[in-house]
C-alpha cells in the first residue's frame, strides 16, 4: 500500500508541476514595443480585433511599398516570444514582395489584453483571420512562424478560401517537441492537448510552403519535414530546407529565404486566380 501511495503522490506531483509550469515554459511575452513600422519605412494602420471570449487584441496592418504593388494580403501568426515589434524586419521583407501584412499580438503580448495560454491562442488566431479577411479585397494567405505554425494550420484547414500557407520552423505539436527532450519525458502524459496540429494538416487544400533551417537548434529539422508530409491535401505542397542560420535568424542568414517565398507566391497566386479564389483587387494603398 505504501508503494502505491508513493506512486500516486509522484503522479500527482508531476501533474501539478506540469500545470504550474507548462504555460511559463511555452510563452515568453514582452509588453513593451521596441519600434513601430514607420521606423522600418513601412506605411501602416493600427488595427484591433476581439476574440470570441471578449479579449481585445491589437497590432498592425502594414502595407507594401508602392513600387512593389499590392499582390495579396497575409495574416501573420508569430512565435512564442517578444511581440509584434520583433517581427518588423521580417514584415518589411514580406511587404517588399507585394504583401499587405496583418499581424496581431496574442493575448498577453504587447498591447493585447489577457494572459497567454494554449486555449487562448486558438481564439486569437480565429479572431485575427476573421479581421484580416474582413478588410482584404484580394487574396488572403497565412504565415505561421514557429509556434505560430499551429494556429496557421488550424486556420488554413478551417478557411478553404485561404490563398496560400507559409510555415517557418514549424512542428506538429508540443508533445512532438517534448518527446525529443529527455528532461521533459516524465511530464509528457500530463501535457495539455490543445497545442497540437492533429488531423488539421490533411484538411489544408491551398498551396503550402514549409521552410525549415537545416541547423535549427530549437525545432529539429525532422519535425518540420513531418509537418510538410502531413499536408497531403494541399494542391501544391513545397519544401525548402534553409541552408544557413538557425531557428531565429535563418530569414536573415540565408539570402535565398525571401526569393524562395517570392517564387512560391508567384505559383500560389496564379493557382488562386485560376480557381477564382480572391480574384478581387486588393484595397487601394
mmCIF file of C-alpha atoms in Angstrom:
data_model
loop_
_atom_site.group_PDB
_atom_site.id
_atom_site.type_symbol
_atom_site.label_atom_id
_atom_site.label_comp_id
_atom_site.label_asym_id
_atom_site.label_seq_id
_atom_site.Cartn_x
_atom_site.Cartn_y
_atom_site.Cartn_z
ATOM 1 C CA UNK A 1 0.000 0.000 0.000
ATOM 2 C CA UNK A 2 2.827 2.404 0.806
ATOM 3 C CA UNK A 3 4.340 1.832 -2.616
ATOM 4 C CA UNK A 4 1.028 2.621 -4.299
ATOM 5 C CA UNK A 5 0.668 5.734 -2.185
ATOM 6 C CA UNK A 6 4.121 6.962 -3.167
ATOM 7 C CA UNK A 7 3.393 6.287 -6.832
ATOM 8 C CA UNK A 8 0.116 8.191 -6.570
ATOM 9 C CA UNK A 9 1.841 11.106 -4.864
ATOM 10 C CA UNK A 10 4.575 11.150 -7.553
ATOM 11 C CA UNK A 11 1.974 11.175 -10.333
ATOM 12 C CA UNK A 12 0.023 13.912 -8.601
ATOM 13 C CA UNK A 13 3.226 15.928 -8.148
ATOM 14 C CA UNK A 14 4.167 15.629 -11.831
ATOM 15 C CA UNK A 15 0.657 16.684 -12.835
ATOM 16 C CA UNK A 16 0.768 19.702 -10.522
ATOM 17 C CA UNK A 17 4.218 20.807 -11.705
ATOM 18 C CA UNK A 18 3.135 20.439 -15.345
ATOM 19 C CA UNK A 19 0.024 22.526 -14.785
ATOM 20 C CA UNK A 20 2.071 25.175 -12.957
ATOM 21 C CA UNK A 21 4.971 25.458 -15.391
ATOM 22 C CA UNK A 22 3.602 24.471 -18.808
ATOM 23 C CA UNK A 23 2.407 27.937 -19.747
ATOM 24 C CA UNK A 24 5.507 29.629 -18.368
ATOM 25 C CA UNK A 25 7.766 27.342 -20.383
ATOM 26 C CA UNK A 26 5.724 27.801 -23.565
ATOM 27 C CA UNK A 27 5.164 31.561 -23.837
ATOM 28 C CA UNK A 28 7.641 34.390 -23.274
ATOM 29 C CA UNK A 29 5.718 37.604 -23.929
ATOM 30 C CA UNK A 30 7.074 41.138 -23.789
ATOM 31 C CA UNK A 31 4.738 44.062 -23.272
ATOM 32 C CA UNK A 32 6.914 46.961 -24.416
ATOM 33 C CA UNK A 33 7.118 47.576 -28.167
ATOM 34 C CA UNK A 34 10.623 48.179 -29.482
ATOM 35 C CA UNK A 35 9.538 50.164 -32.546
ATOM 36 C CA UNK A 36 6.648 50.768 -34.883
ATOM 37 C CA UNK A 37 6.510 50.039 -38.628
ATOM 38 C CA UNK A 38 7.317 53.649 -39.537
ATOM 39 C CA UNK A 39 10.828 53.107 -38.143
ATOM 40 C CA UNK A 40 11.256 50.452 -40.841
ATOM 41 C CA UNK A 41 9.906 52.643 -43.629
ATOM 42 C CA UNK A 42 6.521 50.932 -43.693
ATOM 43 C CA UNK A 43 3.132 52.511 -44.209
ATOM 44 C CA UNK A 44 0.749 51.040 -41.656
ATOM 45 C CA UNK A 45 -2.522 51.262 -39.778
ATOM 46 C CA UNK A 46 -3.249 50.413 -36.144
ATOM 47 C CA UNK A 47 -5.703 47.513 -36.034
ATOM 48 C CA UNK A 48 -7.530 45.537 -33.376
ATOM 49 C CA UNK A 49 -9.838 42.556 -33.079
ATOM 50 C CA UNK A 50 -11.852 40.962 -30.308
ATOM 51 C CA UNK A 51 -11.640 37.228 -29.641
ATOM 52 C CA UNK A 52 -14.821 35.276 -29.048
ATOM 53 C CA UNK A 53 -14.269 35.384 -25.275
ATOM 54 C CA UNK A 54 -14.062 39.190 -25.291
ATOM 55 C CA UNK A 55 -10.272 39.625 -25.133
ATOM 56 C CA UNK A 56 -9.135 42.556 -27.277
ATOM 57 C CA UNK A 57 -6.067 42.079 -29.454
ATOM 58 C CA UNK A 58 -4.016 44.860 -31.001
ATOM 59 C CA UNK A 59 -1.495 45.070 -33.803
ATOM 60 C CA UNK A 60 -0.800 46.492 -37.258
ATOM 61 C CA UNK A 61 -1.725 46.229 -40.881
ATOM 62 C CA UNK A 62 1.447 47.016 -42.834
ATOM 63 C CA UNK A 63 1.156 47.992 -46.477
ATOM 64 C CA UNK A 64 3.625 47.084 -49.212
ATOM 65 C CA UNK A 65 5.673 49.865 -50.818
ATOM 66 C CA UNK A 66 4.008 51.417 -53.828
ATOM 67 C CA UNK A 67 6.906 50.261 -56.003
ATOM 68 C CA UNK A 68 6.142 46.607 -55.175
ATOM 69 C CA UNK A 69 2.438 46.766 -55.948
ATOM 70 C CA UNK A 70 -0.135 45.055 -53.747
ATOM 71 C CA UNK A 71 -0.468 41.434 -54.803
ATOM 72 C CA UNK A 72 -2.212 39.950 -51.780
ATOM 73 C CA UNK A 73 -2.588 40.137 -48.022
ATOM 74 C CA UNK A 74 -1.249 37.727 -45.415
ATOM 75 C CA UNK A 75 -2.222 37.239 -41.785
ATOM 76 C CA UNK A 76 0.934 36.611 -39.756
ATOM 77 C CA UNK A 77 0.971 34.290 -36.715
ATOM 78 C CA UNK A 78 4.182 34.885 -34.760
ATOM 79 C CA UNK A 79 6.307 32.718 -32.485
ATOM 80 C CA UNK A 80 6.100 32.354 -28.723
ATOM 81 C CA UNK A 81 8.314 35.234 -27.592
ATOM 82 C CA UNK A 82 8.504 39.019 -27.782
ATOM 83 C CA UNK A 83 5.695 40.862 -29.567
ATOM 84 C CA UNK A 84 4.731 42.239 -32.975
ATOM 85 C CA UNK A 85 7.565 44.762 -32.974
ATOM 86 C CA UNK A 86 10.152 41.957 -33.002
ATOM 87 C CA UNK A 87 8.758 40.789 -36.369
ATOM 88 C CA UNK A 88 9.258 44.103 -38.156
ATOM 89 C CA UNK A 89 12.381 43.085 -40.135
ATOM 90 C CA UNK A 90 10.509 40.062 -41.474
ATOM 91 C CA UNK A 91 7.352 42.079 -42.110
ATOM 92 C CA UNK A 92 9.349 44.638 -44.112
ATOM 93 C CA UNK A 93 10.748 41.882 -46.325
ATOM 94 C CA UNK A 94 7.311 40.319 -46.864
ATOM 95 C CA UNK A 95 5.870 43.734 -47.708
ATOM 96 C CA UNK A 96 8.669 44.093 -50.256
ATOM 97 C CA UNK A 97 7.224 41.041 -52.013
ATOM 98 C CA UNK A 98 3.947 42.912 -52.501
ATOM 99 C CA UNK A 99 2.132 41.612 -49.433
ATOM 100 C CA UNK A 100 -0.013 43.564 -47.040
ATOM 101 C CA UNK A 101 0.815 42.058 -43.634
ATOM 102 C CA UNK A 102 -1.876 41.830 -40.946
ATOM 103 C CA UNK A 103 -0.421 40.967 -37.529
ATOM 104 C CA UNK A 104 -1.977 40.978 -34.072
ATOM 105 C CA UNK A 105 -0.283 40.192 -30.791
ATOM 106 C CA UNK A 106 -1.632 37.145 -28.992
ATOM 107 C CA UNK A 107 -3.299 37.797 -25.652
ATOM 108 C CA UNK A 108 -0.765 38.809 -23.023
ATOM 109 C CA UNK A 109 1.735 40.002 -25.651
ATOM 110 C CA UNK A 110 2.436 43.646 -26.466
ATOM 111 C CA UNK A 111 -0.662 45.801 -26.122
ATOM 112 C CA UNK A 112 -3.159 42.931 -26.281
ATOM 113 C CA UNK A 113 -5.260 42.152 -23.256
ATOM 114 C CA UNK A 114 -5.303 38.908 -21.305
ATOM 115 C CA UNK A 115 -2.851 36.166 -20.359
ATOM 116 C CA UNK A 116 -1.097 33.785 -22.781
ATOM 117 C CA UNK A 117 -2.322 30.201 -22.987
ATOM 118 C CA UNK A 118 -2.909 27.308 -25.372
ATOM 119 C CA UNK A 119 -6.680 27.720 -25.370
ATOM 120 C CA UNK A 120 -6.414 31.466 -25.912
ATOM 121 C CA UNK A 121 -4.101 31.207 -28.914
ATOM 122 C CA UNK A 122 -6.807 29.279 -30.775
ATOM 123 C CA UNK A 123 -9.355 32.024 -30.135
ATOM 124 C CA UNK A 124 -6.832 34.734 -31.020
ATOM 125 C CA UNK A 125 -5.963 33.075 -34.326
ATOM 126 C CA UNK A 126 -9.608 32.815 -35.312
ATOM 127 C CA UNK A 127 -10.170 36.483 -34.451
ATOM 128 C CA UNK A 128 -7.083 37.583 -36.400
ATOM 129 C CA UNK A 129 -8.046 35.672 -39.531
ATOM 130 C CA UNK A 130 -11.628 36.877 -39.334
ATOM 131 C CA UNK A 131 -10.499 40.506 -39.023
ATOM 132 C CA UNK A 132 -7.920 40.189 -41.813
ATOM 133 C CA UNK A 133 -10.439 38.584 -44.155
ATOM 134 C CA UNK A 134 -12.921 41.322 -43.365
ATOM 135 C CA UNK A 135 -10.612 44.012 -44.725
ATOM 136 C CA UNK A 136 -8.845 42.125 -47.533
ATOM 137 C CA UNK A 137 -10.130 42.932 -51.021
ATOM 138 C CA UNK A 138 -7.957 40.354 -52.757
ATOM 139 C CA UNK A 139 -6.252 37.037 -51.998
ATOM 140 C CA UNK A 140 -5.541 36.384 -48.313
ATOM 141 C CA UNK A 141 -2.815 33.969 -47.262
ATOM 142 C CA UNK A 142 -1.449 32.756 -43.924
ATOM 143 C CA UNK A 143 2.080 32.825 -42.496
ATOM 144 C CA UNK A 144 2.997 30.813 -39.388
ATOM 145 C CA UNK A 145 6.309 31.290 -37.596
ATOM 146 C CA UNK A 146 7.436 28.542 -35.161
ATOM 147 C CA UNK A 147 4.603 28.018 -32.654
ATOM 148 C CA UNK A 148 2.512 30.248 -34.918
ATOM 149 C CA UNK A 149 2.539 27.392 -37.400
ATOM 150 C CA UNK A 150 -0.097 25.621 -35.322
ATOM 151 C CA UNK A 151 -2.772 28.350 -35.487
ATOM 152 C CA UNK A 152 -1.737 28.933 -39.105
ATOM 153 C CA UNK A 153 -2.573 25.319 -39.984
ATOM 154 C CA UNK A 154 -5.789 25.398 -37.946
ATOM 155 C CA UNK A 155 -6.968 28.474 -39.847
ATOM 156 C CA UNK A 156 -5.885 27.187 -43.264
ATOM 157 C CA UNK A 157 -7.761 23.938 -42.608
ATOM 158 C CA UNK A 158 -10.895 25.757 -41.460
ATOM 159 C CA UNK A 159 -10.931 28.522 -44.084
ATOM 160 C CA UNK A 160 -10.885 26.956 -47.523
ATOM 161 C CA UNK A 161 -10.716 30.421 -49.096
ATOM 162 C CA UNK A 162 -7.111 30.915 -47.908
ATOM 163 C CA UNK A 163 -4.925 31.622 -50.953
ATOM 164 C CA UNK A 164 -1.734 30.091 -49.543
ATOM 165 C CA UNK A 165 0.006 28.857 -46.392
ATOM 166 C CA UNK A 166 3.645 29.509 -45.447
ATOM 167 C CA UNK A 167 5.177 27.764 -42.423
ATOM 168 C CA UNK A 168 8.596 28.576 -40.988
ATOM 169 C CA UNK A 169 10.305 26.483 -38.300
ATOM 170 C CA UNK A 170 7.076 24.625 -37.589
ATOM 171 C CA UNK A 171 6.330 21.408 -35.683
ATOM 172 C CA UNK A 172 3.335 19.051 -35.321
ATOM 173 C CA UNK A 173 2.682 19.946 -31.697
ATOM 174 C CA UNK A 174 4.042 20.461 -28.221
ATOM 175 C CA UNK A 175 4.208 16.738 -27.497
ATOM 176 C CA UNK A 176 6.457 16.073 -30.506
ATOM 177 C CA UNK A 177 8.958 18.658 -29.256
ATOM 178 C CA UNK A 178 8.874 17.441 -25.638
ATOM 179 C CA UNK A 179 9.340 13.842 -26.783
ATOM 180 C CA UNK A 180 12.778 14.791 -28.163
ATOM 181 C CA UNK A 181 13.912 16.369 -24.886
ATOM 182 C CA UNK A 182 14.671 13.677 -22.248
ATOM 183 C CA UNK A 183 14.252 16.047 -19.247
ATOM 184 C CA UNK A 184 10.598 16.520 -20.255
ATOM 185 C CA UNK A 185 9.733 12.842 -20.718
ATOM 186 C CA UNK A 186 8.181 12.416 -17.240
ATOM 187 C CA UNK A 187 5.799 15.294 -17.994
ATOM 188 C CA UNK A 188 4.620 14.051 -21.399
ATOM 189 C CA UNK A 189 1.479 12.255 -20.140
ATOM 190 C CA UNK A 190 0.331 15.425 -18.390
ATOM 191 C CA UNK A 191 0.819 17.981 -21.168
ATOM 192 C CA UNK A 192 -2.304 19.769 -22.353
ATOM 193 C CA UNK A 193 -3.526 18.590 -25.729
ATOM 194 C CA UNK A 194 -4.645 21.887 -27.235
ATOM 195 C CA UNK A 195 -1.376 22.901 -28.884
ATOM 196 C CA UNK A 196 -1.376 20.111 -31.462
ATOM 197 C CA UNK A 197 -1.975 20.093 -35.230
ATOM 198 C CA UNK A 198 -3.777 16.755 -35.057
ATOM 199 C CA UNK A 199 -5.623 15.986 -38.293
ATOM 200 C CA UNK A 200 -5.795 19.585 -39.455
ATOM 201 C CA UNK A 201 -2.809 19.468 -41.881
ATOM 202 C CA UNK A 202 -4.564 16.875 -44.044
ATOM 203 C CA UNK A 203 -7.512 19.275 -44.413
ATOM 204 C CA UNK A 204 -5.410 22.109 -45.872
ATOM 205 C CA UNK A 205 -6.147 22.447 -49.587
ATOM 206 C CA UNK A 206 -4.377 25.684 -50.532
ATOM 207 C CA UNK A 207 -0.783 25.810 -51.842
ATOM 208 C CA UNK A 208 1.660 25.399 -48.944
ATOM 209 C CA UNK A 209 5.348 26.147 -48.469
ATOM 210 C CA UNK A 210 7.225 24.727 -45.465
ATOM 211 C CA UNK A 211 10.614 26.307 -44.690
ATOM 212 C CA UNK A 212 12.934 24.884 -42.043
ATOM 213 C CA UNK A 213 16.547 25.626 -41.173
ATOM 214 C CA UNK A 214 18.903 22.685 -41.523
ATOM 215 C CA UNK A 215 20.697 23.800 -38.363
ATOM 216 C CA UNK A 216 17.581 24.690 -36.350
ATOM 217 C CA UNK A 217 18.706 24.394 -32.732
ATOM 218 C CA UNK A 218 15.197 24.671 -31.249
ATOM 219 C CA UNK A 219 12.915 22.630 -33.510
ATOM 220 C CA UNK A 220 14.618 19.651 -35.196
ATOM 221 C CA UNK A 221 14.520 19.568 -38.986
ATOM 222 C CA UNK A 222 12.676 16.243 -38.881
ATOM 223 C CA UNK A 223 9.680 17.875 -37.193
ATOM 224 C CA UNK A 224 9.400 20.485 -39.938
ATOM 225 C CA UNK A 225 9.574 17.707 -42.503
ATOM 226 C CA UNK A 226 6.834 15.852 -40.640
ATOM 227 C CA UNK A 227 4.573 18.904 -40.950
ATOM 228 C CA UNK A 228 5.241 19.071 -44.686
ATOM 229 C CA UNK A 229 4.455 15.389 -45.121
ATOM 230 C CA UNK A 230 1.138 15.753 -43.280
ATOM 231 C CA UNK A 231 -0.074 18.441 -45.700
ATOM 232 C CA UNK A 232 -1.263 15.746 -48.060
ATOM 233 C CA UNK A 233 -4.412 17.568 -49.118
ATOM 234 C CA UNK A 234 -2.596 20.670 -50.344
ATOM 235 C CA UNK A 235 -2.992 21.385 -54.036
ATOM 236 C CA UNK A 236 0.636 22.446 -54.188
ATOM 237 C CA UNK A 237 2.966 21.374 -51.380
ATOM 238 C CA UNK A 238 6.561 22.629 -51.361
ATOM 239 C CA UNK A 239 9.573 22.176 -49.086
ATOM 240 C CA UNK A 240 12.591 24.445 -48.627
ATOM 241 C CA UNK A 241 15.452 23.288 -46.428
ATOM 242 C CA UNK A 242 17.140 26.518 -45.375
ATOM 243 C CA UNK A 243 20.918 26.007 -45.721
ATOM 244 C CA UNK A 244 22.038 28.798 -43.399
ATOM 245 C CA UNK A 245 21.043 30.103 -39.989
ATOM 246 C CA UNK A 246 19.046 28.630 -37.142
ATOM 247 C CA UNK A 247 15.573 28.847 -35.685
ATOM 248 C CA UNK A 248 15.512 32.607 -35.118
ATOM 249 C CA UNK A 249 17.885 34.018 -37.720
ATOM 250 C CA UNK A 250 17.508 31.891 -40.859
ATOM 251 C CA UNK A 251 15.475 34.598 -42.597
ATOM 252 C CA UNK A 252 18.447 36.960 -42.211
ATOM 253 C CA UNK A 253 21.276 34.444 -42.683
ATOM 254 C CA UNK A 254 20.017 32.822 -45.882
ATOM 255 C CA UNK A 255 19.985 35.145 -48.922
ATOM 256 C CA UNK A 256 17.628 32.740 -50.679
ATOM 257 C CA UNK A 257 14.932 32.842 -47.990
ATOM 258 C CA UNK A 258 12.681 35.598 -49.332
ATOM 259 C CA UNK A 259 13.383 34.933 -53.033
ATOM 260 C CA UNK A 260 12.150 31.389 -52.384
ATOM 261 C CA UNK A 261 8.971 32.768 -50.822
ATOM 262 C CA UNK A 262 8.558 35.130 -53.784
ATOM 263 C CA UNK A 263 8.778 32.238 -56.246
ATOM 264 C CA UNK A 264 6.215 30.299 -54.248
ATOM 265 C CA UNK A 265 3.869 33.299 -54.210
ATOM 266 C CA UNK A 266 4.062 33.539 -57.995
ATOM 267 C CA UNK A 267 2.812 29.966 -58.289
ATOM 268 C CA UNK A 268 0.318 30.114 -55.426
ATOM 269 C CA UNK A 269 -1.345 33.347 -56.560
ATOM 270 C CA UNK A 270 -1.512 32.098 -60.152
ATOM 271 C CA UNK A 271 -3.270 28.990 -58.837
ATOM 272 C CA UNK A 272 -5.647 31.183 -56.808
ATOM 273 C CA UNK A 273 -6.537 33.186 -59.915
ATOM 274 C CA UNK A 274 -7.071 30.003 -61.910
ATOM 275 C CA UNK A 275 -9.584 28.648 -59.400
ATOM 276 C CA UNK A 276 -11.217 32.057 -58.941
ATOM 277 C CA UNK A 277 -10.158 32.466 -55.307
ATOM 278 C CA UNK A 278 -9.614 36.020 -54.153
ATOM 279 C CA UNK A 279 -9.956 37.454 -57.645
ATOM 280 C CA UNK A 280 -10.983 40.888 -56.408
ATOM 281 C CA UNK A 281 -8.381 43.627 -56.447
ATOM 282 C CA UNK A 282 -6.597 44.375 -53.161
ATOM 283 C CA UNK A 283 -7.568 47.526 -51.284
ATOM 284 C CA UNK A 284 -6.086 50.724 -52.646
ATOM 285 C CA UNK A 285 -2.981 51.571 -50.672
#
